[in-house]
Amino acid sequence: MTKDVLISLCTVQSNSGETQEDRTQTLISGNYYEKNGRHYIFYDEVMEGVSKAVKTNVKISENMLEIIRSGPIGVRMLFEENKKNVTSYNTPYGNILLGISTKKINVTVQPDIIEIDLEYTLDADGGHLSDCSMNMKIQSKNII
C-alpha cells in the first residue's frame, strides 16, 4: 500500500419505525501507514452543517476498528464485535452520550486494498437511535 490513498466510504443508517434509509457515499484522499501490524488512515472530511473540516484518524487492528474525529466535531468511536462501547460525541451544539454496539466487523487486507464491512447499532442516552452499516475501502492511488 502506498502512503497516498483513496478512501471510498459508504454508510447506511435506518431509524426505528422508519422505512427510508439515510445513505451517504464519499470519496476522500488520505494518507496511510502500517506499524506493528496495525493500519492507520488519516483524512480530512467536510461534513454538512460544519464550517471547518473534521480531522479523521482510523486505526485498524485485528478484530477492532477505532475512528477518532477532531475539530468542530470530536468523538472516539471504538468498534469491537459483540461489544458495546460508550463515548461522548462532541458537537458545536452540545455533547451526546453514544452507545455503539458492534454486530459485525470484517476486515480484508490485500497488498493495495483494505476493505472494512461494519454493522452496528447506536443508542443515545440509553435509547435506540439507529441501525447502521459502513463499508470503507482504502486503496493505493497508483492502482486507480
CSV table of C-alpha atoms in Angstrom, one decimal:
chain,number,residue,atom,x,y,z
A,1,MET,CA,0.0,0.0,0.0
A,2,THR,CA,1.3,3.5,-0.8
A,3,LYS,CA,1.2,6.4,1.5
A,4,ASP,CA,-1.3,8.3,-0.7
A,5,VAL,CA,-4.6,6.5,-0.7
A,6,LEU,CA,-8.2,7.0,-1.8
A,7,ILE,CA,-10.9,6.2,0.7
A,8,SER,CA,-14.4,5.2,-0.5
A,9,LEU,CA,-16.9,5.4,2.4
A,10,CYS,CA,-20.5,4.3,2.2
A,11,THR,CA,-22.7,4.5,5.3
A,12,VAL,CA,-26.3,3.5,5.8
A,13,GLN,CA,-28.5,4.5,8.8
A,14,SER,CA,-32.1,3.4,9.4
A,15,ASN,CA,-34.1,4.7,12.3
A,16,SER,CA,-36.6,2.7,14.3
A,17,GLY,CA,-40.0,2.8,12.8
A,18,GLU,CA,-38.9,4.5,9.5
A,19,THR,CA,-38.8,2.6,6.2
A,20,GLN,CA,-36.4,5.0,4.5
A,21,GLU,CA,-32.7,4.7,4.9
A,22,ASP,CA,-30.2,7.5,5.1
A,23,ARG,CA,-27.3,6.6,2.7
A,24,THR,CA,-24.1,8.6,2.1
A,25,GLN,CA,-21.2,7.9,-0.2
A,26,THR,CA,-18.0,9.8,-0.1
A,27,LEU,CA,-14.6,9.6,-1.9
A,28,ILE,CA,-11.7,11.2,0.0
A,29,SER,CA,-8.0,11.4,-0.4
A,30,GLY,CA,-5.9,10.5,2.6
A,31,ASN,CA,-2.7,9.1,4.0
A,32,TYR,CA,-1.9,5.6,5.1
A,33,TYR,CA,0.8,3.8,7.1
A,34,GLU,CA,1.3,0.5,8.8
A,35,LYS,CA,3.1,0.0,12.1
A,36,ASN,CA,3.3,-3.1,14.4
A,37,GLY,CA,0.6,-4.9,12.4
A,38,ARG,CA,-1.8,-2.1,12.7
A,39,HIS,CA,-3.1,0.1,9.8
A,40,TYR,CA,-3.6,3.8,10.1
A,41,ILE,CA,-5.5,6.1,7.8
A,42,PHE,CA,-5.7,9.9,8.1
A,43,TYR,CA,-8.0,12.2,6.2
A,44,ASP,CA,-10.0,15.5,6.4
A,45,GLU,CA,-13.7,15.3,6.0
A,46,VAL,CA,-16.1,18.1,5.1
A,47,MET,CA,-19.4,17.5,6.9
A,48,GLU,CA,-22.8,19.1,6.2
A,49,GLY,CA,-23.6,21.9,8.7
A,50,VAL,CA,-19.9,22.2,9.9
A,51,SER,CA,-17.8,25.2,8.8
A,52,LYS,CA,-14.4,23.6,9.1
A,53,ALA,CA,-13.0,20.2,8.0
A,54,VAL,CA,-13.1,17.4,10.6
A,55,LYS,CA,-9.8,15.5,11.0
A,56,THR,CA,-10.4,11.8,11.0
A,57,ASN,CA,-7.9,9.1,12.1
A,58,VAL,CA,-8.8,5.4,11.6
A,59,LYS,CA,-6.8,2.7,13.3
A,60,ILE,CA,-7.4,-0.9,12.2
A,61,SER,CA,-6.1,-3.9,14.2
A,62,GLU,CA,-7.2,-7.5,14.5
A,63,ASN,CA,-11.0,-7.6,15.4
A,64,MET,CA,-11.1,-3.8,16.2
A,65,LEU,CA,-11.7,-0.5,14.4
A,66,GLU,CA,-11.2,2.8,16.0
A,67,ILE,CA,-12.3,6.1,14.5
A,68,ILE,CA,-11.2,9.4,16.1
A,69,ARG,CA,-12.6,12.7,14.9
A,70,SER,CA,-11.3,16.1,16.0
A,71,GLY,CA,-12.1,19.7,15.2
A,72,PRO,CA,-15.6,21.1,15.2
A,73,ILE,CA,-16.8,17.6,16.0
A,74,GLY,CA,-15.0,15.3,18.4
A,75,VAL,CA,-15.5,11.7,19.1
A,76,ARG,CA,-13.6,8.4,19.7
A,77,MET,CA,-15.6,5.5,18.3
A,78,LEU,CA,-14.4,2.0,19.1
A,79,PHE,CA,-15.9,-0.9,17.2
A,80,GLU,CA,-15.3,-4.4,18.6
A,81,GLU,CA,-17.5,-7.3,17.5
A,82,ASN,CA,-20.2,-8.3,20.0
A,83,LYS,CA,-19.2,-5.5,22.4
A,84,LYS,CA,-20.8,-2.2,23.4
A,85,ASN,CA,-18.7,0.9,23.8
A,86,VAL,CA,-19.8,4.2,25.2
A,87,THR,CA,-18.4,7.5,24.0
A,88,SER,CA,-19.1,11.3,24.2
A,89,TYR,CA,-19.9,12.8,20.8
A,90,ASN,CA,-19.0,16.5,21.0
A,91,THR,CA,-20.7,18.8,18.5
A,92,PRO,CA,-21.0,22.6,18.2
A,93,TYR,CA,-24.5,22.2,19.7
A,94,GLY,CA,-23.5,20.2,22.7
A,95,ASN,CA,-22.5,16.7,23.8
A,96,ILE,CA,-24.3,13.4,23.3
A,97,LEU,CA,-23.6,10.2,25.1
A,98,LEU,CA,-23.5,7.5,22.4
A,99,GLY,CA,-23.6,3.7,22.8
A,100,ILE,CA,-22.0,1.7,20.0
A,101,SER,CA,-22.9,-2.0,19.8
A,102,THR,CA,-20.9,-3.7,17.1
A,103,LYS,CA,-22.7,-6.7,15.5
A,104,LYS,CA,-20.2,-7.5,12.8
A,105,ILE,CA,-16.7,-6.3,11.7
A,106,ASN,CA,-14.9,-7.8,8.7
A,107,VAL,CA,-11.5,-6.5,7.6
A,108,THR,CA,-9.9,-7.8,4.4
A,109,VAL,CA,-6.3,-6.8,3.8
A,110,GLN,CA,-4.7,-7.1,0.4
A,111,PRO,CA,-1.4,-5.6,-0.8
A,112,ASP,CA,-3.0,-2.4,-2.3
A,113,ILE,CA,-6.6,-2.6,-0.8
A,114,ILE,CA,-8.1,-2.7,2.6
A,115,GLU,CA,-11.8,-3.2,2.9
A,116,ILE,CA,-13.9,-2.9,6.1
A,117,ASP,CA,-17.5,-4.0,6.4
A,118,LEU,CA,-19.2,-3.0,9.7
A,119,GLU,CA,-22.6,-3.4,11.2
A,120,TYR,CA,-23.6,-1.7,14.4
A,121,THR,CA,-26.4,0.0,16.4
A,122,LEU,CA,-26.3,3.4,18.0
A,123,ASP,CA,-28.1,4.5,21.1
A,124,ALA,CA,-28.2,8.0,22.6
A,125,ASP,CA,-28.8,8.5,26.3
A,126,GLY,CA,-29.8,4.8,26.6
A,127,GLY,CA,-32.4,4.8,23.9
A,128,HIS,CA,-32.1,3.1,20.5
A,129,LEU,CA,-31.1,5.7,17.8
A,130,SER,CA,-30.4,3.7,14.6
A,131,ASP,CA,-29.1,0.6,12.9
A,132,CYS,CA,-26.0,1.3,10.9
A,133,SER,CA,-23.7,-0.2,8.3
A,134,MET,CA,-20.5,1.1,6.9
A,135,ASN,CA,-18.2,-0.1,4.0
A,136,MET,CA,-14.8,1.6,3.8
A,137,LYS,CA,-12.4,0.8,1.0
A,138,ILE,CA,-8.8,2.1,1.2
A,139,GLN,CA,-6.7,1.7,-1.9
A,140,SER,CA,-3.4,2.9,-3.2
A,141,LYS,CA,-3.9,5.9,-5.6
A,142,ASN,CA,-1.5,4.3,-8.1
A,143,ILE,CA,-3.8,1.4,-8.9
A,144,ILE,CA,-6.8,3.5,-9.9
